[in-house]
Amino acid sequence: RDWSSDVCSSDLPEDPIKDSIVSNERIRHPEVRVIGEDGSQLGIMQTRQALWTARDQGMDLIEITADAKPPVVRIVDLNKWIYNLRRAKKEQDRKARENATIVKEIQLRPVTDKHDIEVKQGHAKEFLADSAKVKVVIKFRGRELAFAQKGFELMETFISGIGPCKIEKAPEMNGRMLMAILAPQSKKA
């Protein structure tokens, strides 16, 4: 049996970059302003004539600005154009990943033992050394909320045991939680 005929076009993965480009026969304007492959202005032409001009050069016609009067099109090699757009998107995504801020969370309770606090301080130091922000949360249960001051003291002890770091958000109560956000000391200092 030939399985290739069973695959319909909707089963194939979509290419958002290729699908976003209006090119060649998909250009539906009667008249367009044409830019040559080298960036030179070729003037305003009928769309059919512009397409023939592009085909004579072995190129494609793509729509650059649809909102202009008349719309602007350019003569390019479509595959090369798509390749360059993909490369630019990949580079943009890479830069976004590099600049992403990571926030790690450390949870404590007002009754957390001293040794456990020291272990969590070690984790916080590691996170800050890796340039991640640290969100310190002290959760109160039941009647522990009556001793919120003990939570503030615990938070001060925790932060002072970490060493040099920037307090991005000072400790504050948020419902049944006491929260603070710490950031690594700037590299310039």
Coordinates of C-alpha atoms in Angstrom, one line a residue:
R1 CA 0.0 0.0 0.0
D2 CA 1.2 3.5 -0.8
W3 CA 1.0 5.5 2.5
S4 CA 2.3 8.7 0.9
S5 CA -1.2 9.4 -0.5
D6 CA -2.7 9.2 3.0
V7 CA -0.7 12.2 4.3
C8 CA -2.7 15.3 3.8
S9 CA -1.2 18.8 3.8
S10 CA -2.7 19.6 7.2
D11 CA -0.6 16.8 8.8
L12 CA 2.6 18.5 7.7
P13 CA 4.2 20.9 10.2
E14 CA 3.5 24.5 9.5
D15 CA 6.3 27.0 8.8
P16 CA 5.2 30.3 10.4
I17 CA 8.1 32.3 8.7
K18 CA 7.3 30.9 5.2
D19 CA 3.5 31.3 5.7
S20 CA 3.9 35.0 6.8
I21 CA 5.5 36.0 3.5
V22 CA 3.2 37.1 0.7
S23 CA 5.0 36.3 -2.5
N24 CA 4.6 35.9 -6.3
E25 CA 1.0 35.0 -7.3
R26 CA -0.3 35.6 -3.7
I27 CA 0.2 39.4 -4.1
R28 CA -3.3 40.6 -4.8
H29 CA -2.8 44.3 -5.6
P30 CA -3.3 45.6 -9.1
E31 CA -0.3 48.1 -8.9
V32 CA 2.9 47.9 -6.8
R33 CA 6.0 49.9 -6.2
V34 CA 9.0 47.7 -7.1
I35 CA 12.4 47.6 -5.5
G36 CA 15.1 45.7 -7.3
E37 CA 17.4 43.0 -5.9
D38 CA 20.2 45.5 -5.3
G39 CA 17.8 48.0 -3.5
S40 CA 17.2 50.3 -6.5
Q41 CA 13.8 51.8 -7.2
L42 CA 12.3 50.3 -10.4
G43 CA 9.1 52.4 -10.1
I44 CA 5.4 51.7 -10.0
M45 CA 4.2 48.8 -12.2
Q46 CA 1.3 46.5 -12.7
T47 CA 1.7 43.4 -10.5
R48 CA 1.8 41.1 -13.5
Q49 CA 4.6 43.1 -15.1
A50 CA 6.6 43.2 -11.8
L51 CA 6.2 39.4 -11.5
W52 CA 7.4 38.9 -15.1
T53 CA 10.4 41.2 -14.3
A54 CA 11.3 39.1 -11.3
R55 CA 10.9 35.8 -13.2
D56 CA 13.1 37.1 -16.0
Q57 CA 15.9 37.5 -13.4
G58 CA 15.2 34.1 -12.0
M59 CA 13.9 35.7 -8.8
D60 CA 10.7 36.0 -6.8
L61 CA 8.5 38.9 -5.9
I62 CA 7.7 39.5 -2.2
E63 CA 5.5 42.0 -0.5
I64 CA 7.4 44.3 1.9
T65 CA 4.7 46.8 2.9
A66 CA 1.1 46.1 2.1
D67 CA -0.2 49.3 3.8
A68 CA 1.6 51.8 1.5
K69 CA -0.1 53.4 -1.5
P70 CA 0.8 51.6 -3.8
P71 CA 2.1 48.5 -1.8
V72 CA 5.9 48.0 -1.9
V73 CA 7.3 44.7 -3.3
R74 CA 10.9 43.6 -3.7
I75 CA 12.6 41.3 -6.2
V76 CA 14.6 38.6 -4.2
D77 CA 15.5 35.0 -4.1
L78 CA 12.7 33.7 -1.9
N79 CA 14.6 30.7 -0.4
K80 CA 17.6 33.0 0.5
W81 CA 15.2 35.5 2.0
I82 CA 13.5 32.8 4.2
Y83 CA 16.9 31.4 5.2
N84 CA 18.0 34.9 6.4
L85 CA 14.7 35.4 8.3
R86 CA 15.2 32.0 10.1
R87 CA 18.7 32.9 11.0
A88 CA 17.7 36.3 12.4
K89 CA 14.9 34.6 14.4
K90 CA 17.3 32.0 15.8
E91 CA 19.7 34.7 16.8
Q92 CA 17.0 36.7 18.4
D93 CA 15.8 33.7 20.4
R94 CA 19.3 32.9 21.5
K95 CA 19.8 36.5 22.8
A96 CA 16.4 36.3 24.6
R97 CA 17.5 33.1 26.3
E98 CA 20.8 34.6 27.4
N99 CA 19.1 37.7 28.9
A100 CA 16.4 35.7 30.6
T101 CA 16.3 36.2 34.4
I102 CA 16.0 33.0 36.5
V103 CA 14.2 33.2 39.8
K104 CA 14.8 30.4 42.3
E105 CA 12.6 30.0 45.3
I106 CA 13.6 29.0 48.8
Q107 CA 10.9 28.2 51.3
L108 CA 11.2 28.4 55.1
R109 CA 8.9 28.2 58.0
P110 CA 9.1 30.2 61.3
V111 CA 10.0 27.0 63.1
T112 CA 12.8 26.0 60.7
D113 CA 15.9 24.8 62.6
K114 CA 19.2 26.6 62.5
H115 CA 21.0 23.9 60.6
D116 CA 18.3 23.8 57.9
I117 CA 18.6 27.5 57.6
E118 CA 22.3 27.2 57.0
V119 CA 21.8 24.6 54.3
K120 CA 19.2 26.8 52.5
Q121 CA 21.6 29.7 52.8
G122 CA 24.2 27.6 51.0
H123 CA 21.7 26.9 48.2
A124 CA 20.9 30.6 48.0
K125 CA 24.6 31.5 47.7
E126 CA 24.9 29.0 44.8
F127 CA 21.9 30.4 43.0
L128 CA 23.3 34.0 43.4
A129 CA 26.7 32.8 42.2
D130 CA 25.0 31.5 39.1
S131 CA 23.4 34.9 38.5
A132 CA 19.9 33.8 39.4
K133 CA 17.6 35.8 41.6
V134 CA 16.4 34.2 44.9
K135 CA 12.9 34.5 46.2
V136 CA 12.9 33.8 49.9
V137 CA 9.4 32.8 51.3
I138 CA 8.5 32.1 54.9
K139 CA 5.1 30.4 55.1
F140 CA 3.0 30.7 58.2
R141 CA 0.4 28.1 59.2
G142 CA -2.4 28.4 61.7
R143 CA -1.6 30.5 64.8
E144 CA 2.0 31.0 63.6
L145 CA 0.8 34.2 62.0
A146 CA 0.4 35.8 65.4
F147 CA 4.2 35.7 65.6
A148 CA 4.9 37.4 62.3
Q149 CA 7.7 39.4 64.0
K150 CA 9.6 36.1 64.5
G151 CA 9.4 35.6 60.7
F152 CA 10.9 39.1 60.1
E153 CA 13.8 38.2 62.4
L154 CA 14.3 34.9 60.7
M155 CA 14.4 36.7 57.3
E156 CA 17.0 39.1 58.6
T157 CA 19.1 36.3 59.9
F158 CA 18.8 34.4 56.6
I159 CA 19.7 37.4 54.5
S160 CA 22.7 38.4 56.7
G161 CA 24.1 34.9 56.5
I162 CA 24.2 34.9 52.7
G163 CA 26.8 37.6 52.3
P164 CA 27.0 40.3 49.7
C165 CA 23.7 40.5 47.7
K166 CA 21.3 43.1 46.6
I167 CA 17.9 43.2 48.2
E168 CA 15.6 43.8 45.2
K169 CA 12.4 43.6 47.2
A170 CA 12.4 44.1 50.9
P171 CA 10.7 41.6 53.2
E172 CA 7.0 42.2 53.3
M173 CA 3.9 40.2 54.3
N174 CA 1.7 38.9 51.6
G175 CA -1.3 37.0 53.2
R176 CA 0.2 34.1 55.1
M177 CA 3.7 34.5 53.5
L178 CA 6.6 36.7 54.2
M179 CA 8.5 37.3 51.0
A180 CA 11.8 38.9 49.9
I181 CA 13.7 38.9 46.6
L182 CA 17.5 38.9 46.5
A183 CA 19.6 39.6 43.4
P184 CA 23.3 39.0 42.8
Q185 CA 25.6 41.9 43.5
S186 CA 26.3 43.8 40.3
K187 CA 29.6 42.7 38.6
K188 CA 30.7 46.3 38.4
A189 CA 31.1 46.7 42.2

